[in-house]
PDB file of C-alpha atoms and ligand atoms in Angstrom:
ATOM      1  CA  MET A  25     -29.791   8.700 -47.755  1.00 67.00           C
ATOM      2  CA  ARG A  26     -32.499   9.772 -50.177  1.00 74.00           C
ATOM      3  CA  LEU A  27     -32.649   7.788 -53.428  1.00 73.00           C
ATOM      4  CA  ASN A  28     -34.298   9.722 -56.210  1.00 84.00           C
ATOM      5  CA  SER A  29     -36.214   8.155 -59.052  1.00 89.00           C
ATOM      6  CA  PRO A  30     -35.983   9.704 -62.546  1.00 92.00           C
ATOM      7  CA  GLN A  31     -39.398  11.278 -61.943  1.00 93.00           C
ATOM      8  CA  ILE A  32     -38.253  13.013 -58.743  1.00 96.00           C
ATOM      9  CA  ASN A  33     -35.008  14.115 -60.379  1.00 96.00           C
ATOM     10  CA  LEU A  34     -36.999  15.659 -63.172  1.00 97.00           C
ATOM     11  CA  ILE A  35     -39.231  17.603 -60.779  1.00 97.00           C
ATOM     12  CA  ILE A  36     -36.210  18.791 -58.782  1.00 97.00           C
ATOM     13  CA  LYS A  37     -34.434  19.956 -61.923  1.00 97.00           C
ATOM     14  CA  ALA A  38     -37.524  21.916 -63.006  1.00 98.00           C
ATOM     15  CA  CYS A  39     -37.884  23.415 -59.505  1.00 97.00           C
ATOM     16  CA  MET A  40     -34.248  24.516 -59.368  1.00 97.00           C
ATOM     17  CA  LYS A  41     -34.460  26.155 -62.772  1.00 98.00           C
ATOM     18  CA  ALA A  42     -37.729  27.962 -62.006  1.00 97.00           C
ATOM     19  CA  SER A  43     -36.572  29.027 -58.576  1.00 97.00           C
ATOM     20  CA  ARG A  44     -33.687  31.075 -59.993  1.00 96.00           C
ATOM     21  CA  SER A  45     -36.068  33.549 -61.581  1.00 91.00           C
ATOM     22  CA  LEU A  46     -38.456  33.280 -58.632  1.00 93.00           C
ATOM     23  CA  ILE A  47     -35.702  34.337 -56.218  1.00 93.00           C
ATOM     24  CA  ARG A  48     -34.861  37.293 -58.479  1.00 88.00           C
ATOM     25  CA  ASP A  49     -38.522  38.254 -58.638  1.00 86.00           C
ATOM     26  CA  PHE A  50     -38.871  38.027 -54.882  1.00 87.00           C
ATOM     27  CA  GLY A  51     -35.987  40.477 -54.583  1.00 83.00           C
ATOM     28  CA  GLU A  52     -37.860  42.885 -56.809  1.00 80.00           C
ATOM     29  CA  VAL A  53     -41.250  42.193 -55.373  1.00 77.00           C
ATOM     30  CA  GLU A  54     -42.208  45.820 -55.153  1.00 63.00           C
ATOM     31  CA  ASN A  55     -41.702  46.362 -58.865  1.00 62.00           C
ATOM     32  CA  LEU A  56     -43.818  43.415 -59.889  1.00 51.00           C
ATOM     33  CA  GLN A  57     -46.793  44.111 -61.977  1.00 48.00           C
ATOM     34  CA  VAL A  58     -49.849  42.857 -60.101  1.00 54.00           C
ATOM     35  CA  SER A  59     -53.154  42.057 -61.693  1.00 48.00           C
ATOM     36  CA  THR A  60     -56.320  40.946 -59.923  1.00 52.00           C
ATOM     37  CA  LYS A  61     -57.780  37.524 -60.606  1.00 47.00           C
ATOM     38  CA  GLY A  62     -60.650  37.801 -58.175  1.00 36.00           C
ATOM     39  CA  PRO A  63     -61.219  38.960 -54.626  1.00 27.00           C
ATOM     40  CA  GLY A  64     -58.499  37.852 -52.278  1.00 33.00           C
ATOM     41  CA  ASP A  65     -56.612  36.100 -55.020  1.00 43.00           C
ATOM     42  CA  PHE A  66     -53.748  37.724 -56.911  1.00 42.00           C
ATOM     43  CA  VAL A  67     -51.689  36.592 -59.796  1.00 49.00           C
ATOM     44  CA  THR A  68     -48.286  38.033 -60.388  1.00 67.00           C
ATOM     45  CA  SER A  69     -46.130  38.000 -63.441  1.00 82.00           C
ATOM     46  CA  ALA A  70     -43.711  35.912 -61.368  1.00 86.00           C
ATOM     47  CA  ASP A  71     -46.404  33.254 -61.016  1.00 90.00           C
ATOM     48  CA  LYS A  72     -46.750  33.015 -64.760  1.00 90.00           C
ATOM     49  CA  ARG A  73     -43.009  33.075 -65.413  1.00 90.00           C
ATOM     50  CA  THR A  74     -42.401  30.336 -62.870  1.00 95.00           C
ATOM     51  CA  GLU A  75     -45.162  28.172 -64.246  1.00 95.00           C
ATOM     52  CA  LYS A  76     -43.894  28.590 -67.820  1.00 96.00           C
ATOM     53  CA  ILE A  77     -40.420  27.385 -66.855  1.00 97.00           C
ATOM     54  CA  LEU A  78     -41.829  24.416 -64.919  1.00 98.00           C
ATOM     55  CA  ILE A  79     -44.067  23.368 -67.798  1.00 97.00           C
ATOM     56  CA  GLU A  80     -41.273  23.714 -70.361  1.00 97.00           C
ATOM     57  CA  GLU A  81     -38.903  21.589 -68.293  1.00 97.00           C
ATOM     58  CA  LEU A  82     -41.435  18.870 -67.510  1.00 98.00           C
ATOM     59  CA  LYS A  83     -42.697  18.770 -71.084  1.00 97.00           C
ATOM     60  CA  LYS A  84     -39.180  18.262 -72.451  1.00 97.00           C
ATOM     61  CA  ALA A  85     -39.056  14.872 -70.742  1.00 96.00           C
ATOM     62  CA  HIS A  86     -42.701  13.827 -71.186  1.00 97.00           C
ATOM     63  CA  PRO A  87     -44.507  15.842 -73.847  1.00 97.00           C
ATOM     64  CA  GLU A  88     -47.485  13.464 -73.647  1.00 97.00           C
ATOM     65  CA  TYR A  89     -48.223  13.846 -69.929  1.00 98.00           C
ATOM     66  CA  GLY A  90     -51.296  15.695 -68.745  1.00 98.00           C
ATOM     67  CA  ILE A  91     -50.698  18.827 -66.685  1.00 98.00           C
ATOM     68  CA  ILE A  92     -53.047  20.460 -64.193  1.00 97.00           C
ATOM     69  CA  THR A  93     -51.832  23.941 -63.378  1.00 95.00           C
ATOM     70  CA  GLU A  94     -53.143  26.900 -61.491  1.00 88.00           C
ATOM     71  CA  GLU A  95     -52.399  29.505 -64.125  1.00 84.00           C
ATOM     72  CA  SER A  96     -52.699  27.644 -67.452  1.00 88.00           C
ATOM     73  CA  GLY A  97     -55.480  25.190 -66.595  1.00 89.00           C
ATOM     74  CA  MET A  98     -55.274  21.734 -68.164  1.00 94.00           C
ATOM     75  CA  ILE A  99     -52.737  20.644 -70.759  1.00 96.00           C
ATOM     76  CA  ASN A 100     -53.047  17.318 -72.658  1.00 96.00           C
ATOM     77  CA  LYS A 101     -56.446  16.830 -71.058  1.00 95.00           C
ATOM     78  CA  SER A 102     -56.954  13.358 -72.522  1.00 96.00           C
ATOM     79  CA  ASN A 103     -53.994  11.855 -70.657  1.00 97.00           C
ATOM     80  CA  THR A 104     -55.447  11.143 -67.237  1.00 95.00           C
ATOM     81  CA  ASP A 105     -52.997   8.297 -66.476  1.00 97.00           C
ATOM     82  CA  ASN A 106     -49.909  10.464 -66.092  1.00 98.00           C
ATOM     83  CA  ARG A 107     -50.326  14.002 -64.834  1.00 97.00           C
ATOM     84  CA  TRP A 108     -48.265  16.713 -63.245  1.00 98.00           C
ATOM     85  CA  VAL A 109     -50.149  18.866 -60.756  1.00 98.00           C
ATOM     86  CA  ILE A 110     -48.441  22.235 -60.458  1.00 97.00           C
ATOM     87  CA  ASP A 111     -48.767  25.265 -58.242  1.00 97.00           C
ATOM     88  CA  PRO A 112     -45.950  27.605 -59.325  1.00 96.00           C
ATOM     89  CA  ILE A 113     -46.195  29.770 -56.202  1.00 96.00           C
ATOM     90  CA  ASP A 114     -48.242  28.570 -53.274  1.00 97.00           C
ATOM     91  CA  GLY A 115     -48.412  31.466 -50.862  1.00 96.00           C
ATOM     92  CA  THR A 116     -48.822  34.264 -53.413  1.00 91.00           C
ATOM     93  CA  MET A 117     -49.976  36.755 -50.795  1.00 90.00           C
ATOM     94  CA  ASN A 118     -46.842  36.137 -48.741  1.00 93.00           C
ATOM     95  CA  PHE A 119     -44.714  36.450 -51.869  1.00 90.00           C
ATOM     96  CA  LEU A 120     -46.352  39.734 -52.816  1.00 84.00           C
ATOM     97  CA  ASN A 121     -45.807  41.150 -49.364  1.00 85.00           C
ATOM     98  CA  GLY A 122     -42.159  40.166 -49.150  1.00 85.00           C
ATOM     99  CA  ILE A 123     -42.758  37.365 -46.634  1.00 91.00           C
ATOM    100  CA  PRO A 124     -40.393  34.465 -47.394  1.00 94.00           C
ATOM    101  CA  HIS A 125     -43.001  31.780 -46.819  1.00 97.00           C
ATOM    102  CA  PHE A 126     -44.107  30.378 -50.173  1.00 97.00           C
ATOM    103  CA  ALA A 127     -43.240  27.368 -52.292  1.00 98.00           C
ATOM    104  CA  ILE A 128     -43.239  25.709 -55.649  1.00 98.00           C
ATOM    105  CA  SER A 129     -45.409  22.614 -55.394  1.00 98.00           C
ATOM    106  CA  ILE A 130     -45.395  19.779 -57.924  1.00 98.00           C
ATOM    107  CA  GLY A 131     -47.099  16.428 -57.595  1.00 98.00           C
ATOM    108  CA  TYR A 132     -47.039  13.547 -60.040  1.00 97.00           C
ATOM    109  CA  GLU A 133     -50.247  11.573 -60.401  1.00 97.00           C
ATOM    110  CA  GLU A 134     -50.395   8.083 -61.913  1.00 97.00           C
ATOM    111  CA  LYS A 135     -53.801   6.605 -62.715  1.00 97.00           C
ATOM    112  CA  GLY A 136     -55.469   8.980 -60.278  1.00 95.00           C
ATOM    113  CA  GLU A 137     -53.021   8.512 -57.408  1.00 97.00           C
ATOM    114  CA  ILE A 138     -50.288  10.967 -56.404  1.00 98.00           C
ATOM    115  CA  THR A 139     -47.120   8.882 -56.320  1.00 97.00           C
ATOM    116  CA  CYS A 140     -44.454  11.514 -55.856  1.00 97.00           C
ATOM    117  CA  GLY A 141     -44.121  15.155 -55.014  1.00 98.00           C
ATOM    118  CA  VAL A 142     -41.824  18.029 -54.211  1.00 98.00           C
ATOM    119  CA  ILE A 143     -42.503  21.209 -52.234  1.00 98.00           C
ATOM    120  CA  PHE A 144     -39.656  23.716 -52.424  1.00 98.00           C
ATOM    121  CA  ASN A 145     -39.253  27.017 -50.602  1.00 98.00           C
ATOM    122  CA  PRO A 146     -36.464  28.657 -52.616  1.00 97.00           C
ATOM    123  CA  ILE A 147     -35.811  31.333 -49.996  1.00 96.00           C
ATOM    124  CA  THR A 148     -35.189  29.043 -47.022  1.00 97.00           C
ATOM    125  CA  ASN A 149     -33.835  26.341 -49.334  1.00 98.00           C
ATOM    126  CA  GLU A 150     -36.066  23.728 -47.762  1.00 98.00           C
ATOM    127  CA  MET A 151     -37.061  20.992 -50.163  1.00 98.00           C
ATOM    128  CA  PHE A 152     -39.653  18.407 -49.106  1.00 98.00           C
ATOM    129  CA  VAL A 153     -39.596  15.288 -51.273  1.00 98.00           C
ATOM    130  CA  ALA A 154     -41.500  12.016 -51.221  1.00 98.00           C
ATOM    131  CA  GLU A 155     -42.164   9.046 -53.386  1.00 97.00           C
ATOM    132  CA  LYS A 156     -44.633   6.237 -52.765  1.00 97.00           C
ATOM    133  CA  GLY A 157     -42.989   3.535 -50.653  1.00 96.00           C
ATOM    134  CA  SER A 158     -39.720   5.424 -50.176  1.00 96.00           C
ATOM    135  CA  GLY A 159     -40.433   7.741 -47.259  1.00 97.00           C
ATOM    136  CA  ALA A 160     -40.482  11.518 -47.039  1.00 98.00           C
ATOM    137  CA  TYR A 161     -37.482  13.811 -46.786  1.00 98.00           C
ATOM    138  CA  LEU A 162     -36.592  17.369 -45.916  1.00 98.00           C
ATOM    139  CA  ASN A 163     -33.476  18.001 -47.964  1.00 96.00           C
ATOM    140  CA  ASN A 164     -31.499  14.829 -47.157  1.00 93.00           C
ATOM    141  CA  SER A 165     -33.062  13.943 -43.827  1.00 97.00           C
ATOM    142  CA  ARG A 166     -35.934  11.531 -43.373  1.00 97.00           C
ATOM    143  CA  ILE A 167     -38.981  13.198 -41.823  1.00 98.00           C
ATOM    144  CA  ARG A 168     -41.915  11.932 -39.783  1.00 98.00           C
ATOM    145  CA  VAL A 169     -45.108  13.438 -38.430  1.00 98.00           C
ATOM    146  CA  SER A 170     -45.178  14.383 -34.751  1.00 98.00           C
ATOM    147  CA  ASN A 171     -45.977  11.901 -32.021  1.00 97.00           C
ATOM    148  CA  LYS A 172     -48.318  14.223 -30.107  1.00 97.00           C
ATOM    149  CA  LYS A 173     -50.890  11.971 -28.493  1.00 97.00           C
ATOM    150  CA  LYS A 174     -53.651  14.278 -27.369  1.00 96.00           C
ATOM    151  CA  ILE A 175     -55.466  16.855 -29.405  1.00 97.00           C
ATOM    152  CA  LYS A 176     -55.599  19.219 -26.459  1.00 97.00           C
ATOM    153  CA  ASP A 177     -51.786  19.492 -26.673  1.00 98.00           C
ATOM    154  CA  ALA A 178     -51.715  19.887 -30.457  1.00 98.00           C
ATOM    155  CA  LEU A 179     -50.462  22.845 -32.475  1.00 98.00           C
ATOM    156  CA  LEU A 180     -52.560  23.006 -35.637  1.00 98.00           C
ATOM    157  CA  VAL A 181     -52.454  25.108 -38.776  1.00 98.00           C
ATOM    158  CA  THR A 182     -55.238  26.199 -41.091  1.00 98.00           C
ATOM    159  CA  GLY A 183     -55.975  28.656 -43.878  1.00 98.00           C
ATOM    160  CA  GLY A 184     -58.811  30.646 -45.391  1.00 94.00           C
ATOM    161  CA  PRO A 185     -61.459  31.724 -45.788  1.00 96.00           C
ATOM    162  CA  LYS A 186     -60.747  33.683 -48.930  1.00 92.00           C
ATOM    163  CA  GLY A 187     -62.342  37.086 -49.307  1.00 90.00           C
ATOM    164  CA  ALA A 188     -64.903  35.701 -51.747  1.00 92.00           C
ATOM    165  CA  SER A 189     -65.840  32.660 -49.684  1.00 94.00           C
ATOM    166  CA  LYS A 190     -69.577  32.083 -49.283  1.00 94.00           C
ATOM    167  CA  ILE A 191     -69.152  29.895 -46.216  1.00 95.00           C
ATOM    168  CA  LYS A 192     -67.182  32.211 -43.984  1.00 96.00           C
ATOM    169  CA  ASP A 193     -69.523  31.727 -41.013  1.00 96.00           C
ATOM    170  CA  LYS A 194     -69.112  27.967 -41.184  1.00 95.00           C
ATOM    171  CA  ILE A 195     -65.336  28.274 -41.450  1.00 96.00           C
ATOM    172  CA  PHE A 196     -65.153  30.663 -38.511  1.00 96.00           C
ATOM    173  CA  SER A 197     -67.396  28.552 -36.299  1.00 95.00           C
ATOM    174  CA  GLU A 198     -65.283  25.485 -37.103  1.00 96.00           C
ATOM    175  CA  TYR A 199     -62.221  27.516 -36.199  1.00 97.00           C
ATOM    176  CA  ILE A 200     -63.709  28.492 -32.836  1.00 97.00           C
ATOM    177  CA  ASN A 201     -64.694  24.929 -32.073  1.00 96.00           C
ATOM    178  CA  ILE A 202     -61.275  23.562 -32.961  1.00 97.00           C
ATOM    179  CA  SER A 203     -59.297  26.285 -31.219  1.00 97.00           C
ATOM    180  CA  ASN A 204     -61.269  25.643 -28.034  1.00 97.00           C
ATOM    181  CA  ASN A 205     -60.075  22.060 -28.072  1.00 97.00           C
ATOM    182  CA  VAL A 206     -56.411  22.305 -29.045  1.00 98.00           C
ATOM    183  CA  SER A 207     -53.302  23.997 -27.685  1.00 98.00           C
ATOM    184  CA  ASN A 208     -53.054  26.618 -30.455  1.00 98.00           C
ATOM    185  CA  VAL A 209     -53.725  27.350 -34.129  1.00 98.00           C
ATOM    186  CA  ARG A 210     -51.518  29.086 -36.702  1.00 98.00           C
ATOM    187  CA  LYS A 211     -52.309  30.540 -40.144  1.00 98.00           C
ATOM    188  CA  PHE A 212     -49.230  30.868 -42.355  1.00 98.00           C
ATOM    189  CA  GLY A 213     -50.684  31.367 -45.866  1.00 98.00           C
ATOM    190  CA  SER A 214     -49.286  28.449 -47.851  1.00 98.00           C
ATOM    191  CA  ALA A 215     -51.277  25.236 -47.954  1.00 98.00           C
ATOM    192  CA  ALA A 216     -48.354  23.345 -49.498  1.00 98.00           C
ATOM    193  CA  LEU A 217     -45.996  24.380 -46.700  1.00 99.00           C
ATOM    194  CA  ASP A 218     -48.716  23.752 -44.100  1.00 98.00           C
ATOM    195  CA  MET A 219     -48.842  20.132 -45.290  1.00 98.00           C
ATOM    196  CA  ALA A 220     -45.051  19.872 -45.437  1.00 98.00           C
ATOM    197  CA  TYR A 221     -44.755  21.262 -41.896  1.00 99.00           C
ATOM    198  CA  VAL A 222     -47.195  18.644 -40.599  1.00 98.00           C
ATOM    199  CA  ALA A 223     -45.124  16.012 -42.412  1.00 98.00           C
ATOM    200  CA  CYS A 224     -41.975  17.020 -40.527  1.00 98.00           C
ATOM    201  CA  GLY A 225     -43.689  17.391 -37.159  1.00 98.00           C
ATOM    202  CA  ARG A 226     -43.594  21.203 -36.849  1.00 98.00           C
ATOM    203  CA  PHE A 227     -47.375  21.170 -36.716  1.00 98.00           C
ATOM    204  CA  ASP A 228     -49.443  18.258 -35.428  1.00 98.00           C
ATOM    205  CA  GLY A 229     -52.289  18.746 -37.864  1.00 98.00           C
ATOM    206  CA  TYR A 230     -53.875  20.841 -40.587  1.00 98.00           C
ATOM    207  CA  TRP A 231     -57.390  21.387 -41.783  1.00 98.00           C
ATOM    208  CA  GLN A 232     -58.848  23.645 -44.452  1.00 98.00           C
ATOM    209  CA  ARG A 233     -61.873  24.015 -46.684  1.00 97.00           C
ATOM    210  CA  GLU A 234     -62.064  25.383 -50.234  1.00 95.00           C
ATOM    211  CA  LEU A 235     -58.670  24.271 -51.462  1.00 97.00           C
ATOM    212  CA  ASN A 236     -57.661  23.523 -55.004  1.00 96.00           C
ATOM    213  CA  TYR A 237     -56.046  20.221 -55.907  1.00 97.00           C
ATOM    214  CA  TRP A 238     -52.765  21.911 -56.902  1.00 97.00           C
ATOM    215  CA  ASP A 239     -52.431  23.487 -53.431  1.00 98.00           C
ATOM    216  CA  ILE A 240     -52.082  20.080 -51.810  1.00 98.00           C
ATOM    217  CA  ALA A 241     -51.213  17.472 -54.492  1.00 98.00           C
ATOM    218  CA  ALA A 242     -47.527  17.221 -53.572  1.00 98.00           C
ATOM    219  CA  GLY A 243     -48.392  17.536 -49.886  1.00 98.00           C
ATOM    220  CA  ILE A 244     -50.588  14.437 -50.059  1.00 98.00           C
ATOM    221  CA  ILE A 245     -47.739  12.049 -50.808  1.00 98.00           C
ATOM    222  CA  ILE A 246     -45.229  13.882 -48.595  1.00 98.00           C
ATOM    223  CA  LEU A 247     -47.583  13.651 -45.648  1.00 98.00           C
ATOM    224  CA  LYS A 248     -48.545  10.019 -46.272  1.00 98.00           C
ATOM    225  CA  GLU A 249     -44.933   8.956 -46.631  1.00 98.00           C
ATOM    226  CA  ALA A 250     -44.148  10.753 -43.374  1.00 98.00           C
ATOM    227  CA  GLY A 251     -46.710   8.552 -41.611  1.00 98.00           C
ATOM    228  CA  GLY A 252     -49.553  11.095 -41.597  1.00 98.00           C
ATOM    229  CA  PHE A 253     -53.251  10.494 -42.164  1.00 98.00           C
ATOM    230  CA  ILE A 254     -55.333  12.424 -44.678  1.00 97.00           C
ATOM    231  CA  ASN A 255     -59.067  12.723 -45.005  1.00 95.00           C
ATOM    232  CA  PHE A 256     -61.106  14.587 -47.582  1.00 95.00           C
ATOM    233  CA  PHE A 257     -64.470  15.606 -46.183  1.00 90.00           C
ATOM    234  CA  ASP A 258     -67.655  17.171 -47.598  1.00 88.00           C
ATOM    235  CA  GLU A 259     -66.952  16.639 -51.303  1.00 81.00           C
ATOM    236  CA  VAL A 260     -67.305  19.916 -53.169  1.00 75.00           C
ATOM    237  CA  ASN A 261     -69.959  19.824 -55.941  1.00 74.00           C
ATOM    238  CA  ASN A 262     -68.497  16.607 -57.309  1.00 79.00           C
ATOM    239  CA  ASN A 263     -65.533  18.642 -58.490  1.00 87.00           C
ATOM    240  CA  PRO A 264     -62.369  16.535 -58.020  1.00 87.00           C
ATOM    241  CA  LEU A 265     -60.199  19.656 -58.191  1.00 91.00           C
ATOM    242  CA  LYS A 266     -61.842  21.219 -55.108  1.00 91.00           C
ATOM    243  CA  LYS A 267     -60.885  19.802 -51.718  1.00 93.00           C
ATOM    244  CA  ASN A 268     -61.623  20.081 -48.015  1.00 96.00           C
ATOM    245  CA  ILE A 269     -58.855  18.409 -46.095  1.00 97.00           C
ATOM    246  CA  ILE A 270     -57.810  17.170 -42.688  1.00 97.00           C
ATOM    247  CA  ALA A 271     -54.198  16.062 -42.412  1.00 98.00           C
ATOM    248  CA  SER A 272     -52.488  15.110 -39.190  1.00 98.00           C
ATOM    249  CA  ASN A 273     -50.482  12.571 -37.290  1.00 97.00           C
ATOM    250  CA  SER A 274     -52.327   9.302 -36.752  1.00 96.00           C
ATOM    251  CA  ASN A 275     -52.946   9.830 -33.006  1.00 97.00           C
ATOM    252  CA  ILE A 276     -55.125  12.921 -33.245  1.00 98.00           C
ATOM    253  CA  HIS A 277     -56.749  12.283 -36.618  1.00 97.00           C
ATOM    254  CA  ASN A 278     -60.094  10.925 -35.469  1.00 96.00           C
ATOM    255  CA  GLU A 279     -60.486  13.555 -32.786  1.00 96.00           C
ATOM    256  CA  LEU A 280     -59.836  16.274 -35.339  1.00 96.00           C
ATOM    257  CA  LEU A 281     -62.388  14.726 -37.680  1.00 95.00           C
ATOM    258  CA  ASP A 282     -64.912  14.723 -34.839  1.00 95.00           C
ATOM    259  CA  LEU A 283     -64.307  18.405 -34.158  1.00 94.00           C
ATOM    260  CA  ILE A 284     -64.960  19.250 -37.821  1.00 90.00           C
ATOM    261  CA  SER A 285     -68.180  17.295 -38.029  1.00 77.00           C
ATOM    262  CA  LYS A 286     -69.635  18.788 -34.823  1.00 67.00           C
TER     263      LYS A 286
HETATM  264  C1  IPD B   3     -53.392  29.782 -51.460  1.00 69.83           C
HETATM  265  C2  IPD B   3     -52.570  29.362 -50.268  1.00 69.83           C
HETATM  266  C3  IPD B   3     -53.293  29.675 -48.980  1.00 69.83           C
HETATM  267  C4  IPD B   3     -54.673  29.036 -48.936  1.00 69.83           C
HETATM  268  C5  IPD B   3     -55.480  29.435 -50.161  1.00 69.83           C
HETATM  269  C6  IPD B   3     -54.726  29.078 -51.442  1.00 69.83           C
HETATM  270  P1  IPD B   3     -52.074  30.588 -53.634  1.00 69.83           P
HETATM  271  O1  IPD B   3     -52.745  29.448 -52.670  1.00 69.83           O
HETATM  272  O2  IPD B   3     -52.306  27.976 -50.287  1.00 69.83           O
HETATM  273  O3  IPD B   3     -52.583  29.185 -47.862  1.00 69.83           O
HETATM  274  O4  IPD B   3     -55.334  29.468 -47.782  1.00 69.83           O
HETATM  275  O5  IPD B   3     -56.697  28.712 -50.131  1.00 69.83           O
HETATM  276  O6  IPD B   3     -55.478  29.500 -52.568  1.00 69.83           O
HETATM  277  O7  IPD B   3     -53.169  31.433 -54.169  1.00 69.83           O
HETATM  278  O8  IPD B   3     -51.118  31.342 -52.801  1.00 69.83           O
HETATM  279  O9  IPD B   3     -51.428  29.728 -54.685  1.00 69.83           O
HETATM  280 CA1   CA B   4     -52.038  27.585 -54.092  1.00 69.83          CA
HETATM  281 CA1   CA B   5     -50.451  29.743 -56.657  1.00 69.83          CA
END
């Protein structure tokens, strides 16, 4: 049975509130007003609405906490000890196209370490929850990463490159190298759910370059608490909000790292 701390309860409450309007918006996806934020990256009014509700709810309980968000940037910048890391809709492209594979992702960071997180797909009603030292859960069931032993049998997931990426060739050649050495590779369009799916053993591993911290903050603790290993490689311009990640079960982690660095 999952025991929730006040912090987790707070995140869940915010998620449930925001998801009500998100579900409505998904139903009306064709009427949504879409504005471009840059090549390959769209922001919808639903994104902004969802984020506003999440921020309001979280701020009610802790007005002093820092917040790193995709749409509103940084709030209470000086508080770096306690921060929420929010992606209101991870999987915007799926959302916009009526594909029910997207999630609200919220991580809580204490003194630089993510200590709890929630990833919630409001359409499938799957909620992934974890807190440091307490395990990871999908709804009320404990989850664990897969036990796949050999990378050649592994089903992996990845994402990118974005339309504007300047390292497409590198990303594609990595893809070829990895796909030649594993059973198969999927690309589902939500980094948060990719991490959550590795955490519950649906995928054996995940890798991706050019991520933002909010894409994966909640996923970090969910995956760790599910027994997974995470590695950040090739630091991006000393920018702590940009990440390249490998996340997998413990058995195939080193082999996957080797494939990336080849
Ligand atoms: C995107 C998704 C996608 C990943 C992109 C992210 P967004 O987030 O996580 O899977 O490949 O790099 O930007 O824009 O849908 O919040
Ligand atoms: Ca995202
Ligand atoms: Ca987003």
